[in-house]
mmCIF file of N, CA and C in Angstrom:
data_model
loop_
_atom_site.group_PDB
_atom_site.id
_atom_site.type_symbol
_atom_site.label_atom_id
_atom_site.label_comp_id
_atom_site.label_asym_id
_atom_site.label_seq_id
_atom_site.Cartn_x
_atom_site.Cartn_y
_atom_site.Cartn_z
ATOM 1 N N MET A 151 77.516 50.787 193.149
ATOM 2 C CA MET A 151 78.197 49.981 192.148
ATOM 3 C C MET A 151 77.968 50.539 190.748
ATOM 4 N N ASN A 152 76.788 51.033 190.492
ATOM 5 C CA ASN A 152 76.442 51.585 189.191
ATOM 6 C C ASN A 152 77.279 52.822 188.880
ATOM 7 N N VAL A 153 77.617 53.619 189.887
ATOM 8 C CA VAL A 153 78.428 54.819 189.699
ATOM 9 C C VAL A 153 79.845 54.436 189.272
ATOM 10 N N ASN A 154 80.411 53.389 189.862
ATOM 11 C CA ASN A 154 81.760 52.942 189.508
ATOM 12 C C ASN A 154 81.830 52.443 188.073
ATOM 13 N N VAL A 155 80.823 51.733 187.613
ATOM 14 C CA VAL A 155 80.794 51.224 186.243
ATOM 15 C C VAL A 155 80.704 52.383 185.262
ATOM 16 N N LYS A 156 79.844 53.350 185.555
ATOM 17 C CA LYS A 156 79.694 54.520 184.679
ATOM 18 C C LYS A 156 81.009 55.299 184.606
ATOM 19 N N TRP A 157 81.655 55.495 185.748
ATOM 20 C CA TRP A 157 82.928 56.222 185.779
ATOM 21 C C TRP A 157 83.993 55.480 184.971
ATOM 22 N N PHE A 158 84.054 54.147 185.103
ATOM 23 C CA PHE A 158 85.031 53.345 184.374
ATOM 24 C C PHE A 158 84.804 53.446 182.867
ATOM 25 N N ARG A 159 83.557 53.379 182.431
ATOM 26 C CA ARG A 159 83.258 53.462 181.002
ATOM 27 C C ARG A 159 83.640 54.821 180.430
ATOM 28 N N GLU A 160 83.353 55.883 181.161
ATOM 29 C CA GLU A 160 83.715 57.228 180.685
ATOM 30 C C GLU A 160 85.227 57.386 180.596
ATOM 31 N N ARG A 161 85.911 56.916 181.602
ATOM 32 C CA ARG A 161 87.365 57.053 181.618
ATOM 33 C C ARG A 161 88.010 56.175 180.543
ATOM 34 N N PHE A 162 87.553 54.956 180.371
ATOM 35 C CA PHE A 162 88.108 54.054 179.367
ATOM 36 C C PHE A 162 87.877 54.614 177.966
ATOM 37 N N THR A 163 86.732 55.140 177.700
ATOM 38 C CA THR A 163 86.424 55.723 176.396
ATOM 39 C C THR A 163 87.320 56.929 176.134
ATOM 40 N N TRP A 164 87.516 57.749 177.130
ATOM 41 C CA TRP A 164 88.368 58.929 176.987
ATOM 42 C C TRP A 164 89.811 58.525 176.699
ATOM 43 N N ARG A 165 90.319 57.550 177.424
ATOM 44 C CA ARG A 165 91.699 57.095 177.204
ATOM 45 C C ARG A 165 91.851 56.426 175.843
ATOM 46 N N SER A 166 90.879 55.625 175.467
ATOM 47 C CA SER A 166 90.938 54.966 174.155
ATOM 48 C C SER A 166 90.935 55.991 173.035
ATOM 49 N N GLY A 167 90.098 56.998 173.176
ATOM 50 C CA GLY A 167 90.051 58.062 172.171
ATOM 51 C C GLY A 167 91.366 58.813 172.087
ATOM 52 N N LEU A 168 91.964 59.086 173.231
ATOM 53 C CA LEU A 168 93.252 59.780 173.253
ATOM 54 C C LEU A 168 94.344 58.926 172.617
ATOM 55 N N MET A 169 94.364 57.650 172.934
ATOM 56 C CA MET A 169 95.376 56.760 172.348
ATOM 57 C C MET A 169 95.207 56.652 170.834
ATOM 58 N N ALA A 170 93.974 56.541 170.384
ATOM 59 C CA ALA A 170 93.721 56.462 168.944
ATOM 60 C C ALA A 170 94.139 57.755 168.252
ATOM 61 N N THR A 171 93.876 58.886 168.878
ATOM 62 C CA THR A 171 94.267 60.179 168.303
ATOM 63 C C THR A 171 95.781 60.305 168.223
ATOM 64 N N VAL A 172 96.483 59.904 169.268
ATOM 65 C CA VAL A 172 97.947 59.971 169.273
ATOM 66 C C VAL A 172 98.529 59.042 168.206
ATOM 67 N N ALA A 173 97.989 57.831 168.097
ATOM 68 C CA ALA A 173 98.484 56.892 167.085
ATOM 69 C C ALA A 173 98.235 57.418 165.678
ATOM 70 N N LEU A 174 97.065 57.978 165.434
ATOM 71 C CA LEU A 174 96.748 58.533 164.121
ATOM 72 C C LEU A 174 97.633 59.731 163.805
ATOM 73 N N LEU A 175 97.867 60.587 164.783
ATOM 74 C CA LEU A 175 98.736 61.747 164.582
ATOM 75 C C LEU A 175 100.167 61.307 164.271
ATOM 76 N N ALA A 176 100.667 60.307 164.990
ATOM 77 C CA ALA A 176 102.016 59.796 164.720
ATOM 78 C C ALA A 176 102.102 59.219 163.317
ATOM 79 N N LEU A 177 101.081 58.499 162.900
ATOM 80 C CA LEU A 177 101.060 57.926 161.558
ATOM 81 C C LEU A 177 101.052 59.016 160.493
ATOM 82 N N VAL A 178 100.245 60.040 160.698
ATOM 83 C CA VAL A 178 100.168 61.139 159.727
ATOM 84 C C VAL A 178 101.493 61.886 159.640
ATOM 85 N N LEU A 179 102.179 62.052 160.756
ATOM 86 C CA LEU A 179 103.446 62.786 160.754
ATOM 87 C C LEU A 179 104.609 61.955 160.221
ATOM 88 N N LEU A 180 104.629 60.660 160.484
ATOM 89 C CA LEU A 180 105.765 59.826 160.097
ATOM 90 C C LEU A 180 105.645 59.219 158.708
ATOM 91 N N LEU A 181 104.452 59.016 158.225
ATOM 92 C CA LEU A 181 104.270 58.355 156.937
ATOM 93 C C LEU A 181 104.940 59.093 155.776
ATOM 94 N N PRO A 182 104.803 60.416 155.655
ATOM 95 C CA PRO A 182 105.502 61.086 154.541
ATOM 96 C C PRO A 182 107.021 60.929 154.616
ATOM 97 N N ALA A 183 107.577 60.959 155.808
ATOM 98 C CA ALA A 183 109.028 60.799 155.946
ATOM 99 C C ALA A 183 109.465 59.394 155.563
ATOM 100 N N LEU A 184 108.653 58.404 155.872
ATOM 101 C CA LEU A 184 109.016 57.030 155.538
ATOM 102 C C LEU A 184 108.821 56.718 154.064
ATOM 103 N N MET A 185 107.923 57.402 153.404
ATOM 104 C CA MET A 185 107.617 57.088 152.016
ATOM 105 C C MET A 185 108.512 57.822 151.016
ATOM 106 N N THR A 186 109.246 58.836 151.448
ATOM 107 C CA THR A 186 110.148 59.502 150.519
ATOM 108 C C THR A 186 111.300 58.570 150.186
ATOM 109 N N LYS A 187 111.879 58.775 149.052
ATOM 110 C CA LYS A 187 112.953 57.891 148.601
ATOM 111 C C LYS A 187 114.286 58.624 148.645
ATOM 112 N N GLU A 188 115.316 57.869 148.955
ATOM 113 C CA GLU A 188 116.659 58.424 148.978
ATOM 114 C C GLU A 188 117.297 58.228 147.610
ATOM 115 N N THR A 189 117.992 59.245 147.147
ATOM 116 C CA THR A 189 118.667 59.185 145.864
ATOM 117 C C THR A 189 120.078 58.664 146.092
ATOM 118 N N ALA A 190 120.487 57.710 145.272
ATOM 119 C CA ALA A 190 121.781 57.060 145.481
ATOM 120 C C ALA A 190 122.569 56.963 144.183
ATOM 121 N N LEU A 191 123.892 57.036 144.329
ATOM 122 C CA LEU A 191 124.828 56.749 143.244
ATOM 123 C C LEU A 191 125.599 55.497 143.625
ATOM 124 N N GLU A 192 125.998 54.760 142.615
ATOM 125 C CA GLU A 192 126.765 53.538 142.853
ATOM 126 C C GLU A 192 128.056 53.608 142.050
ATOM 127 N N ILE A 193 129.179 53.433 142.737
ATOM 128 C CA ILE A 193 130.491 53.412 142.084
ATOM 129 C C ILE A 193 130.959 51.962 142.063
ATOM 130 N N THR A 194 131.216 51.455 140.867
ATOM 131 C CA THR A 194 131.721 50.091 140.712
ATOM 132 C C THR A 194 132.961 50.123 139.831
ATOM 133 N N LEU A 195 133.690 49.018 139.835
ATOM 134 C CA LEU A 195 134.845 48.884 138.954
ATOM 135 C C LEU A 195 134.362 48.457 137.573
ATOM 136 N N ALA A 196 134.873 49.112 136.546
ATOM 137 C CA ALA A 196 134.500 48.746 135.177
ATOM 138 C C ALA A 196 135.193 47.456 134.754
ATOM 139 N N SER A 197 136.339 47.156 135.350
ATOM 140 C CA SER A 197 137.055 45.916 135.040
ATOM 141 C C SER A 197 137.227 45.118 136.331
ATOM 142 N N GLU A 198 137.729 43.911 136.207
ATOM 143 C CA GLU A 198 137.905 43.056 137.377
ATOM 144 C C GLU A 198 139.091 43.472 138.237
ATOM 145 N N ARG A 199 140.040 44.165 137.669
ATOM 146 C CA ARG A 199 141.245 44.543 138.409
ATOM 147 C C ARG A 199 141.069 45.926 139.009
ATOM 148 N N GLY A 200 141.642 46.103 140.174
ATOM 149 C CA GLY A 200 141.616 47.400 140.823
ATOM 150 C C GLY A 200 140.859 47.348 142.143
ATOM 151 N N SER A 201 140.800 48.494 142.779
ATOM 152 C CA SER A 201 140.083 48.589 144.050
ATOM 153 C C SER A 201 139.196 49.827 144.022
ATOM 154 N N LEU A 202 138.233 49.833 144.884
ATOM 155 C CA LEU A 202 137.307 50.958 144.960
ATOM 156 C C LEU A 202 137.998 52.166 145.574
ATOM 157 N N PRO A 203 137.558 53.363 145.232
ATOM 158 C CA PRO A 203 138.165 54.553 145.828
ATOM 159 C C PRO A 203 137.817 54.652 147.314
ATOM 160 N N ASP A 204 138.617 55.408 148.028
ATOM 161 C CA ASP A 204 138.398 55.625 149.449
ATOM 162 C C ASP A 204 137.154 56.497 149.647
ATOM 163 N N GLY A 205 136.276 56.076 150.542
ATOM 164 C CA GLY A 205 135.045 56.822 150.794
ATOM 165 C C GLY A 205 135.298 58.209 151.346
ATOM 166 N N PHE A 206 136.327 58.352 152.177
ATOM 167 C CA PHE A 206 136.632 59.667 152.739
ATOM 168 C C PHE A 206 137.126 60.619 151.656
ATOM 169 N N TYR A 207 137.906 60.111 150.714
ATOM 170 C CA TYR A 207 138.361 60.919 149.581
ATOM 171 C C TYR A 207 137.158 61.413 148.776
ATOM 172 N N ILE A 208 136.221 60.510 148.511
ATOM 173 C CA ILE A 208 135.010 60.874 147.769
ATOM 174 C C ILE A 208 134.243 61.952 148.529
ATOM 175 N N TYR A 209 134.082 61.746 149.834
ATOM 176 C CA TYR A 209 133.353 62.711 150.658
ATOM 177 C C TYR A 209 134.005 64.095 150.603
ATOM 178 N N GLN A 210 135.330 64.138 150.769
ATOM 179 C CA GLN A 210 136.036 65.424 150.753
ATOM 180 C C GLN A 210 135.879 66.138 149.419
ATOM 181 N N ARG A 211 136.058 65.425 148.328
ATOM 182 C CA ARG A 211 135.992 66.054 147.003
ATOM 183 C C ARG A 211 134.589 66.560 146.689
ATOM 184 N N LEU A 212 133.577 65.801 147.050
ATOM 185 C CA LEU A 212 132.211 66.255 146.788
ATOM 186 C C LEU A 212 131.822 67.404 147.719
ATOM 187 N N ASP A 213 132.304 67.356 148.958
ATOM 188 C CA ASP A 213 132.029 68.440 149.901
ATOM 189 C C ASP A 213 132.664 69.746 149.437
ATOM 190 N N GLU A 214 133.860 69.659 148.843
ATOM 191 C CA GLU A 214 134.518 70.856 148.304
ATOM 192 C C GLU A 214 133.679 71.519 147.217
ATOM 193 N N ARG A 215 132.898 70.721 146.509
ATOM 194 C CA ARG A 215 132.058 71.244 145.427
ATOM 195 C C ARG A 215 130.653 71.600 145.907
ATOM 196 N N GLY A 216 130.432 71.549 147.212
ATOM 197 C CA GLY A 216 129.139 71.934 147.772
ATOM 198 C C GLY A 216 128.060 70.876 147.654
ATOM 199 N N ILE A 217 128.453 69.637 147.450
ATOM 200 C CA ILE A 217 127.488 68.547 147.322
ATOM 201 C C ILE A 217 127.375 67.862 148.677
ATOM 202 N N ARG A 218 126.185 67.900 149.256
ATOM 203 C CA ARG A 218 125.958 67.341 150.587
ATOM 204 C C ARG A 218 125.665 65.850 150.479
ATOM 205 N N ILE A 219 126.404 65.049 151.222
ATOM 206 C CA ILE A 219 126.278 63.596 151.204
ATOM 207 C C ILE A 219 125.644 63.140 152.511
ATOM 208 N N LYS A 220 124.658 62.261 152.404
ATOM 209 C CA LYS A 220 124.066 61.673 153.607
ATOM 210 C C LYS A 220 124.956 60.561 154.145
ATOM 211 N N SER A 221 125.386 59.670 153.252
ATOM 212 C CA SER A 221 126.245 58.571 153.693
ATOM 213 C C SER A 221 126.953 57.944 152.507
ATOM 214 N N ILE A 222 128.072 57.302 152.813
ATOM 215 C CA ILE A 222 128.800 56.492 151.837
ATOM 216 C C ILE A 222 128.952 55.118 152.470
ATOM 217 N N THR A 223 128.418 54.105 151.788
ATOM 218 C CA THR A 223 128.395 52.761 152.340
ATOM 219 C C THR A 223 129.034 51.783 151.368
ATOM 220 N N PRO A 224 130.016 50.998 151.823
ATOM 221 C CA PRO A 224 130.542 49.953 150.944
ATOM 222 C C PRO A 224 129.507 48.835 150.799
ATOM 223 N N ALA A 225 129.322 48.386 149.574
ATOM 224 C CA ALA A 225 128.424 47.257 149.298
ATOM 225 C C ALA A 225 129.288 46.115 148.776
ATOM 226 N N ARG A 226 128.715 45.148 148.117
ATOM 227 C CA ARG A 226 129.491 43.981 147.675
ATOM 228 C C ARG A 226 130.718 44.380 146.878
ATOM 229 N N ASP A 227 130.564 44.858 145.702
ATOM 230 C CA ASP A 227 131.699 45.310 144.896
ATOM 231 C C ASP A 227 131.483 46.749 144.462
ATOM 232 N N SER A 228 130.969 47.566 145.371
ATOM 233 C CA SER A 228 130.663 48.944 145.004
ATOM 234 C C SER A 228 130.622 49.831 146.239
ATOM 235 N N LEU A 229 130.530 51.120 145.990
ATOM 236 C CA LEU A 229 130.262 52.111 147.027
ATOM 237 C C LEU A 229 128.902 52.713 146.712
ATOM 238 N N ILE A 230 128.035 52.806 147.705
ATOM 239 C CA ILE A 230 126.733 53.432 147.548
ATOM 240 C C ILE A 230 126.793 54.783 148.246
ATOM 241 N N ILE A 231 126.482 55.844 147.499
ATOM 242 C CA ILE A 231 126.494 57.201 148.033
ATOM 243 C C ILE A 231 125.056 57.694 148.069
ATOM 244 N N LEU A 232 124.545 57.971 149.273
ATOM 245 C CA LEU A 232 123.195 58.505 149.424
ATOM 246 C C LEU A 232 123.261 60.022 149.465
ATOM 247 N N LEU A 233 122.393 60.655 148.680
ATOM 248 C CA LEU A 233 122.364 62.109 148.567
ATOM 249 C C LEU A 233 120.960 62.626 148.866
ATOM 250 N N ASP A 234 120.857 63.950 149.048
ATOM 251 C CA ASP A 234 119.583 64.558 149.425
ATOM 252 C C ASP A 234 118.554 64.595 148.309
ATOM 253 N N SER A 235 118.975 64.870 147.104
ATOM 254 C CA SER A 235 118.011 65.104 146.025
ATOM 255 C C SER A 235 118.555 64.566 144.705
ATOM 256 N N PRO A 236 117.688 64.398 143.719
ATOM 257 C CA PRO A 236 118.157 63.986 142.394
ATOM 258 C C PRO A 236 119.107 65.011 141.767
ATOM 259 N N GLU A 237 118.909 66.289 142.075
ATOM 260 C CA GLU A 237 119.809 67.322 141.554
ATOM 261 C C GLU A 237 121.215 67.153 142.121
ATOM 262 N N GLN A 238 121.289 66.857 143.428
ATOM 263 C CA GLN A 238 122.588 66.610 144.060
ATOM 264 C C GLN A 238 123.236 65.358 143.468
ATOM 265 N N ALA A 239 122.434 64.352 143.165
ATOM 266 C CA ALA A 239 122.969 63.121 142.576
ATOM 267 C C ALA A 239 123.543 63.386 141.194
ATOM 268 N N LEU A 240 122.860 64.205 140.404
ATOM 269 C CA LEU A 240 123.360 64.532 139.070
ATOM 270 C C LEU A 240 124.666 65.318 139.162
ATOM 271 N N ALA A 241 124.717 66.296 140.076
ATOM 272 C CA ALA A 241 125.946 67.070 140.264
ATOM 273 C C ALA A 241 127.077 66.175 140.757
ATOM 274 N N ALA A 242 126.777 65.260 141.671
ATOM 275 C CA ALA A 242 127.802 64.349 142.184
ATOM 276 C C ALA A 242 128.279 63.399 141.098
ATOM 277 N N GLN A 243 127.381 62.943 140.249
ATOM 278 C CA GLN A 243 127.769 62.041 139.166
ATOM 279 C C GLN A 243 128.727 62.735 138.210
ATOM 280 N N HIS A 244 128.439 63.981 137.845
ATOM 281 C CA HIS A 244 129.345 64.723 136.960
ATOM 282 C C HIS A 244 130.689 64.986 137.639
ATOM 283 N N ALA A 245 130.655 65.328 138.926
ATOM 284 C CA ALA A 245 131.898 65.587 139.653
ATOM 285 C C ALA A 245 132.748 64.323 139.751
ATOM 286 N N LEU A 246 132.117 63.197 140.026
ATOM 287 C CA LEU A 246 132.864 61.945 140.146
ATOM 288 C C LEU A 246 133.422 61.490 138.807
ATOM 289 N N GLU A 247 132.710 61.750 137.727
ATOM 290 C CA GLU A 247 133.237 61.413 136.402
ATOM 291 C C GLU A 247 134.485 62.227 136.094
ATOM 292 N N ASP A 248 134.552 63.465 136.606
ATOM 293 C CA ASP A 248 135.750 64.288 136.434
ATOM 294 C C ASP A 248 136.882 63.835 137.354
ATOM 295 N N LEU A 249 136.547 63.425 138.575
ATOM 296 C CA LEU A 249 137.558 63.099 139.580
ATOM 297 C C LEU A 249 138.180 61.715 139.409
ATOM 298 N N LEU A 250 137.366 60.737 139.077
ATOM 299 C CA LEU A 250 137.834 59.350 139.070
ATOM 300 C C LEU A 250 138.288 58.925 137.678
ATOM 301 N N PRO A 251 139.249 58.004 137.609
ATOM 302 C CA PRO A 251 139.694 57.500 136.303
ATOM 303 C C PRO A 251 138.586 56.709 135.598
ATOM 304 N N ASP A 252 138.857 56.357 134.349
ATOM 305 C CA ASP A 252 137.853 55.681 133.523
ATOM 306 C C ASP A 252 137.559 54.247 133.950
ATOM 307 N N ASN A 253 138.382 53.666 134.825
ATOM 308 C CA ASN A 253 138.122 52.278 135.211
ATOM 309 C C ASN A 253 137.039 52.160 136.295
ATOM 310 N N TYR A 254 136.365 53.271 136.611
ATOM 311 C CA TYR A 254 135.236 53.257 137.538
ATOM 312 C C TYR A 254 133.958 53.563 136.779
ATOM 313 N N SER A 255 132.912 52.859 137.132
ATOM 314 C CA SER A 255 131.593 53.102 136.557
ATOM 315 C C SER A 255 130.742 53.802 137.612
ATOM 316 N N ILE A 256 130.187 54.951 137.267
ATOM 317 C CA ILE A 256 129.359 55.723 138.188
ATOM 318 C C ILE A 256 127.949 55.752 137.612
ATOM 319 N N SER A 257 127.012 55.194 138.345
ATOM 320 C CA SER A 257 125.644 55.132 137.839
ATOM 321 C C SER A 257 124.656 55.450 138.948
ATOM 322 N N ARG A 258 123.475 55.839 138.518
ATOM 323 C CA ARG A 258 122.403 56.056 139.482
ATOM 324 C C ARG A 258 121.964 54.698 139.995
ATOM 325 N N SER A 259 121.944 54.576 141.269
ATOM 326 C CA SER A 259 121.456 53.345 141.871
ATOM 327 C C SER A 259 119.948 53.472 142.014
ATOM 328 N N ARG A 260 119.284 52.350 142.248
ATOM 329 C CA ARG A 260 117.840 52.455 142.433
ATOM 330 C C ARG A 260 117.557 53.297 143.669
ATOM 331 N N GLN A 261 116.397 53.910 143.690
ATOM 332 C CA GLN A 261 116.042 54.742 144.829
ATOM 333 C C GLN A 261 115.468 53.857 145.923
ATOM 334 N N TYR A 262 116.058 53.980 147.108
ATOM 335 C CA TYR A 262 115.636 53.164 148.231
ATOM 336 C C TYR A 262 114.633 53.936 149.074
ATOM 337 N N PRO A 263 113.514 53.306 149.455
ATOM 338 C CA PRO A 263 112.654 53.969 150.426
ATOM 339 C C PRO A 263 113.369 53.999 151.773
ATOM 340 N N ARG A 264 113.054 54.974 152.587
ATOM 341 C CA ARG A 264 113.757 55.117 153.858
ATOM 342 C C ARG A 264 113.511 53.952 154.800
ATOM 343 N N TRP A 265 112.465 53.198 154.582
ATOM 344 C CA TRP A 265 112.163 52.086 155.474
ATOM 345 C C TRP A 265 112.724 50.775 154.952
ATOM 346 N N HIS A 266 113.660 50.788 154.019
ATOM 347 C CA HIS A 266 114.189 49.549 153.437
ATOM 348 C C HIS A 266 114.918 48.678 154.449
ATOM 349 N N TRP A 267 115.304 49.227 155.587
ATOM 350 C CA TRP A 267 116.019 48.466 156.600
ATOM 351 C C TRP A 267 115.070 47.713 157.529
ATOM 352 N N LEU A 268 113.767 47.986 157.483
ATOM 353 C CA LEU A 268 112.837 47.345 158.407
ATOM 354 C C LEU A 268 112.805 45.819 158.307
ATOM 355 N N PRO A 269 112.863 45.198 157.118
ATOM 356 C CA PRO A 269 112.852 43.726 157.089
ATOM 357 C C PRO A 269 114.035 43.088 157.810
ATOM 358 N N TYR A 270 115.138 43.812 157.954
ATOM 359 C CA TYR A 270 116.300 43.247 158.632
ATOM 360 C C TYR A 270 116.073 43.112 160.139
ATOM 361 N N LEU A 271 115.080 43.816 160.674
ATOM 362 C CA LEU A 271 114.796 43.723 162.099
ATOM 363 C C LEU A 271 114.078 42.424 162.455
ATOM 364 N N HIS A 272 113.453 41.801 161.480
ATOM 365 C CA HIS A 272 112.727 40.559 161.728
ATOM 366 C C HIS A 272 113.716 39.400 161.830
ATOM 367 N N ASN A 273 113.618 38.664 162.913
ATOM 368 C CA ASN A 273 114.485 37.507 163.111
ATOM 369 C C ASN A 273 113.712 36.259 162.716
ATOM 370 N N GLY A 274 114.103 35.611 161.652
ATOM 371 C CA GLY A 274 113.409 34.434 161.158
ATOM 372 C C GLY A 274 113.456 33.253 162.113
ATOM 373 N N ASN A 275 114.439 33.200 163.009
ATOM 374 C CA ASN A 275 114.571 32.082 163.940
ATOM 375 C C ASN A 275 113.614 32.191 165.120
ATOM 376 N N ALA A 276 112.959 33.314 165.283
ATOM 377 C CA ALA A 276 112.102 33.533 166.443
ATOM 378 C C ALA A 276 110.666 33.076 166.210
ATOM 379 N N LYS A 277 110.420 32.281 165.196
ATOM 380 C CA LYS A 277 109.063 31.812 164.908
ATOM 381 C C LYS A 277 108.616 30.817 165.975
ATOM 382 N N VAL A 278 107.369 30.924 166.339
ATOM 383 C CA VAL A 278 106.797 30.044 167.354
ATOM 384 C C VAL A 278 105.950 28.994 166.656
ATOM 385 N N GLY A 279 106.070 27.752 167.087
ATOM 386 C CA GLY A 279 105.187 26.730 166.535
ATOM 387 C C GLY A 279 105.860 25.603 165.893
#
């Protein structure tokens, strides 16, 4: 019986150590990717009249100028354009100011951390108690 207990303790310690090492390694590898911020531009209407430009049109025009876009997302009364770097955002802002008429406002949006979508996964109705 003593041999079985000793074997179990050695094996459990080894597995626990391996699991802790894997979890720590995953944390070290994923944390920098989650903590970087995405650079965004926001296109809004300067006046109440009018409509937002087509996202595909924006994508094509910026792509022609060599500006790589991660995504274009419609928001409440705006388009949010996510870009790779602040330099790309500055180039895209200048390009959009040339392309779009004056009734559009193009501004730097706040920088979103990549994990900004995590709170949406929590379901408030699933509380126990």
